[in-house]
Coordinates of C-alpha atoms and ligand atoms in Angstrom, one line a residue:
X1 CA 0.0 0.0 0.0
X2 CA 1.3 3.4 -0.9
X3 CA 2.0 5.6 2.2
X4 CA -0.1 8.4 0.7
X5 CA -3.1 6.1 0.6
X6 CA -2.9 5.3 4.3
X7 CA -5.6 6.7 6.5
X8 CA -3.9 7.6 9.8
X9 CA -6.0 7.0 12.9
X10 CA -6.3 10.1 15.1
X11 CA -6.1 8.1 18.3
X12 CA -4.2 4.8 18.8
X13 CA -4.4 2.9 22.1
X14 CA -2.0 0.2 22.9
X15 CA -2.1 -2.6 25.6
X16 CA 1.6 -3.2 26.4
X17 CA 1.3 -6.9 26.9
X18 CA 3.7 -9.9 26.8
X19 CA 6.6 -8.6 28.8
X20 CA 6.5 -11.5 31.2
X21 CA 6.4 -14.1 28.4
X22 CA 9.2 -12.4 26.5
X23 CA 11.4 -12.6 29.6
X24 CA 10.4 -16.2 30.3
X25 CA 11.4 -17.3 26.8
X26 CA 14.8 -15.9 27.5
X27 CA 15.2 -17.4 31.0
X28 CA 15.1 -13.9 32.4
X29 CA 13.1 -12.4 35.3
X30 CA 9.7 -10.9 34.4
X31 CA 11.0 -7.5 35.5
X32 CA 13.6 -7.7 32.7
X33 CA 10.7 -7.8 30.2
X34 CA 9.1 -4.7 31.8
X35 CA 12.5 -2.9 31.5
X36 CA 12.7 -3.5 27.8
X37 CA 8.9 -2.8 27.5
X38 CA 9.5 0.7 29.0
X39 CA 12.1 1.4 26.3
X40 CA 9.8 0.2 23.6
X41 CA 7.1 2.6 25.0
X42 CA 9.5 5.5 24.5
X43 CA 10.4 4.4 20.9
X44 CA 6.8 3.9 19.9
X45 CA 5.6 7.3 21.5
X46 CA 8.3 9.1 19.5
X47 CA 7.5 7.2 16.3
X48 CA 3.8 8.2 16.7
X49 CA 4.8 11.8 17.0
X50 CA 7.1 11.4 13.9
X51 CA 4.3 10.0 11.7
X52 CA 1.7 12.5 12.9
X53 CA -0.6 10.5 15.1
X54 CA -2.3 13.0 17.4
X55 CA -3.2 10.9 20.4
X56 CA -1.7 7.7 21.7
X57 CA -2.7 6.0 24.9
X58 CA -0.6 3.2 26.5
X59 CA -1.8 0.8 29.2
X60 CA 1.1 0.5 31.7
X61 CA -0.5 -0.5 35.0
X62 CA -4.1 -1.5 35.8
X63 CA -6.0 -1.2 39.0
X64 CA -5.8 -5.1 39.0
X65 CA -2.0 -5.2 38.6
X66 CA -1.5 -4.5 42.3
X67 CA -2.4 -8.3 42.7
X68 CA 1.1 -9.2 41.3
X69 CA 4.0 -10.0 43.5
X70 CA 5.4 -7.2 45.6
X71 CA 8.7 -7.5 43.8
X72 CA 7.1 -7.1 40.3
X73 CA 4.9 -4.2 41.4
X74 CA 8.0 -2.5 43.0
X75 CA 10.0 -3.1 39.8
X76 CA 7.3 -1.5 37.6
X77 CA 7.0 1.5 40.0
X78 CA 10.8 1.9 39.8
X79 CA 10.7 1.9 36.0
X80 CA 8.0 4.5 36.1
X81 CA 10.0 6.6 38.6
X82 CA 13.2 6.4 36.5
X83 CA 11.3 7.2 33.3
X84 CA 9.7 10.3 35.0
X85 CA 13.0 11.4 36.5
X86 CA 14.7 11.1 33.1
X87 CA 11.9 12.9 31.5
X88 CA 12.7 16.0 33.5
X89 CA 16.3 15.7 32.1
X90 CA 15.0 15.1 28.6
X91 CA 12.8 18.2 28.4
X92 CA 14.6 19.3 25.2
X93 CA 14.2 16.0 23.5
X94 CA 10.5 15.9 24.3
X95 CA 10.2 19.5 23.2
X96 CA 11.6 18.6 19.9
X97 CA 9.2 15.7 19.5
X98 CA 6.4 18.0 20.7
X99 CA 5.0 15.4 23.1
X100 CA 2.4 16.4 25.6
X101 CA 2.2 13.8 28.4
X102 CA -0.8 13.0 30.6
X103 CA -1.3 10.3 33.1
X104 CA -4.7 8.7 33.2
X105 CA -5.9 6.6 36.2
X106 CA -6.3 7.1 39.9
X107 CA -3.5 8.9 41.8
X108 CA -4.9 7.4 45.0
X109 CA -2.8 4.6 46.3
X110 CA 0.2 5.6 44.1
X111 CA 3.5 6.3 45.8
X112 CA 3.5 10.1 46.7
X113 CA 6.9 10.8 45.0
X114 CA 5.6 9.3 41.7
X115 CA 2.5 11.4 41.9
X116 CA 4.6 14.5 42.4
X117 CA 6.8 13.6 39.4
X118 CA 3.7 12.9 37.3
X119 CA 2.4 16.4 38.1
X120 CA 5.8 17.9 37.2
X121 CA 6.1 16.1 33.9
X122 CA 2.5 17.0 32.9
X123 CA 3.1 20.6 33.8
X124 CA 6.4 20.8 31.8
X125 CA 4.9 19.3 28.7
X126 CA 1.5 21.1 28.9
X127 CA 2.2 23.6 26.1
X128 CA 3.2 20.8 23.6
X129 CA 0.6 20.1 21.0
X130 CA 2.2 17.8 18.3
X131 CA 1.2 14.5 19.9
X132 CA -0.7 13.8 23.1
X133 CA 0.6 10.7 24.9
X134 CA -1.6 9.3 27.7
X135 CA 0.1 6.8 30.0
X136 CA -2.5 4.8 31.9
X137 CA -1.2 4.0 35.4
X138 CA -3.4 2.6 38.2
X139 CA -6.1 2.7 35.5
X140 CA -9.4 0.8 35.4
X141 CA -12.1 1.4 32.7
X142 CA -14.9 0.5 35.1
X143 CA -13.5 2.7 37.9
X144 CA -13.2 5.5 35.4
X145 CA -16.9 5.3 34.5
X146 CA -17.9 5.1 38.2
X147 CA -15.8 8.3 38.8
X148 CA -17.7 10.2 36.1
X149 CA -21.1 8.9 37.4
X150 CA -20.3 10.0 40.9
X151 CA -19.5 13.5 39.8
X152 CA -22.8 13.7 37.9
X153 CA -24.6 12.3 41.0
X154 CA -23.1 15.1 43.1
X155 CA -24.4 17.7 40.6
X156 CA -27.9 16.2 40.8
X157 CA -27.7 16.2 44.6
X158 CA -26.8 19.9 44.6
X159 CA -29.7 20.6 42.3
X160 CA -27.5 21.8 39.4
X161 CA -29.0 19.3 37.0
X162 CA -31.9 16.8 36.8
X163 CA -31.5 13.1 36.1
X164 CA -33.2 13.7 32.7
X165 CA -30.4 16.0 31.7
X166 CA -27.8 13.2 32.0
X167 CA -26.5 12.2 28.6
X168 CA -23.5 10.5 27.0
X169 CA -21.5 13.7 26.6
X170 CA -21.8 14.3 30.4
X171 CA -20.3 10.9 31.1
X172 CA -17.6 11.6 28.5
X173 CA -16.8 14.9 30.2
X174 CA -16.0 13.2 33.5
X175 CA -13.6 10.5 32.2
X176 CA -9.8 10.9 32.1
X177 CA -9.7 11.4 28.3
X178 CA -12.4 14.2 28.3
X179 CA -11.8 16.6 25.4
X180 CA -9.9 13.9 23.4
X181 CA -11.3 11.9 20.6
X182 CA -12.2 8.2 21.3
X183 CA -9.5 5.7 20.1
X184 CA -9.9 4.7 16.5
X185 CA -7.6 1.7 16.8
X186 CA -6.8 -0.4 19.8
X187 CA -3.7 -2.6 19.5
X188 CA -3.0 -5.6 21.7
X189 CA 0.3 -7.3 21.1
X190 CA 1.0 -10.9 22.4
X191 CA -2.1 -12.5 21.0
X192 CA -4.7 -12.1 23.7
X193 CA -8.3 -11.3 22.5
X194 CA -9.6 -9.1 25.3
X195 CA -9.7 -5.5 26.5
X196 CA -8.8 -6.2 30.1
X197 CA -10.7 -3.2 31.5
X198 CA -9.0 -0.7 29.1
X199 CA -10.8 2.3 27.8
X200 CA -14.2 0.6 28.2
X201 CA -16.3 3.7 27.6
X202 CA -14.1 5.1 24.8
X203 CA -13.7 1.9 22.9
X204 CA -17.4 1.7 21.7
X205 CA -16.5 2.0 18.0
X206 CA -12.7 1.3 18.1
X207 CA -11.2 -1.1 15.6
X208 CA -9.3 -3.9 17.4
X209 CA -6.0 -5.2 16.1
X210 CA -4.4 -8.2 17.8
X211 CA -0.7 -8.9 17.1
X212 CA 1.3 -12.0 18.0
X213 CA 4.4 -10.0 18.6
X214 CA 5.3 -9.6 22.3
X215 CA 5.5 -6.0 23.5
X216 CA 9.3 -6.0 24.1
X217 CA 9.8 -7.0 20.5
X218 CA 7.3 -4.5 19.1
X219 CA 8.8 -2.2 16.4
X220 CA 7.6 0.9 14.4
X221 CA 7.1 -1.6 11.5
X222 CA 4.6 -3.5 13.5
X223 CA 2.7 -0.3 14.2
X224 CA 2.8 0.5 10.4
X225 CA 1.3 -2.9 9.7
X226 CA -1.6 -2.3 12.2
X227 CA -2.2 1.2 10.7
X228 CA -2.3 -0.2 7.2
X229 CA -4.8 -2.9 8.2
X230 CA -6.9 -0.2 10.0
X231 CA -6.8 1.9 6.9
X232 CA -8.5 -0.9 4.9
X233 CA -11.3 -1.4 7.4
X234 CA -14.7 0.0 6.6
X235 CA -16.0 1.8 9.7
X236 CA -19.8 2.3 9.8
X237 CA -20.4 3.5 13.4
X238 CA -23.7 1.6 13.4
X239 CA -24.8 2.9 10.0
X240 CA -24.8 0.9 6.7
Ligands
FPP301 C1 1.8 -6.6 30.6 O1 2.6 -7.7 30.3 C2 2.6 -5.5 31.1 C3 2.4 -4.9 32.3 C4 1.4 -5.2 33.3 C5 3.3 -3.8 32.7 C6 3.7 -2.9 31.6 C7 4.7 -2.0 32.1 C8 5.7 -1.4 31.3 C9 5.9 -1.6 29.9 C10 6.7 -0.5 32.0 C11 6.0 0.7 32.6 C12 6.9 1.8 32.6 C13 6.9 2.8 31.7 C14 7.9 3.8 31.9 C15 5.9 2.9 30.6 P1 2.6 -9.0 31.3 O2 3.5 -8.7 32.4 O3 1.2 -9.2 31.7 O4 3.1 -10.1 30.3 P2 2.7 -11.6 30.2 O5 1.2 -11.5 29.9 O6 3.5 -12.1 29.2 O7 2.9 -12.2 31.6

């Protein structure tokens, strides 16, 4: 397919899956897979900015991932801490790439120093507009909908709105990705066919693309393939 015929999705969302299996195949600890996975996250975010994808959301840590061993949770938090720390050093690099970073998910229960770093990194990149990268950390799709519904219920309680006024836009306004378009394409590497509580509200009309490649092996060429396939799909949004 000629590059000029490719229809770029506006918003791509990626479930970074397969780190553990990748490490196991090599006789390494699972945390080694996460380490390489974090590097791939950086490469793919930059690549998305290079090719002009406006929004990219990566699933890094779910509200359910706390159930993993203490050692694995600590290792993922340390990777996140290091990435955030380095990001402050790499302001220039990110400025060149024009990447705006947001963290989606609950800050409650997260280590306080990481929350502080997240706020700093968000603040430093807040004027960038080339590509919006959302990193989902302590994120759960159902919890996100509950959060939005609770905010609406508070407004009803205060008498600001009536239950009849509640509509889809109101729920969309209360979720973490408010003001961003819904994902057009959701990619899940490592061959699993499920959403795992990722962007449940936003994924209503997303195209799904499952890839066998494990996340630490994921390359820009793999993303190109997913986009090419997306480009051939006929999206009808419930119409004919
Ligand atoms: C899923 O693979 C991956 C995770 C639960 C963690 C993903 C975390 C990272 C890529 C690092 C986060 C840090 C930054 C800076 C983005 P899995 O462990 O479920 O793999 P498996 O299904 O093969 O066991």
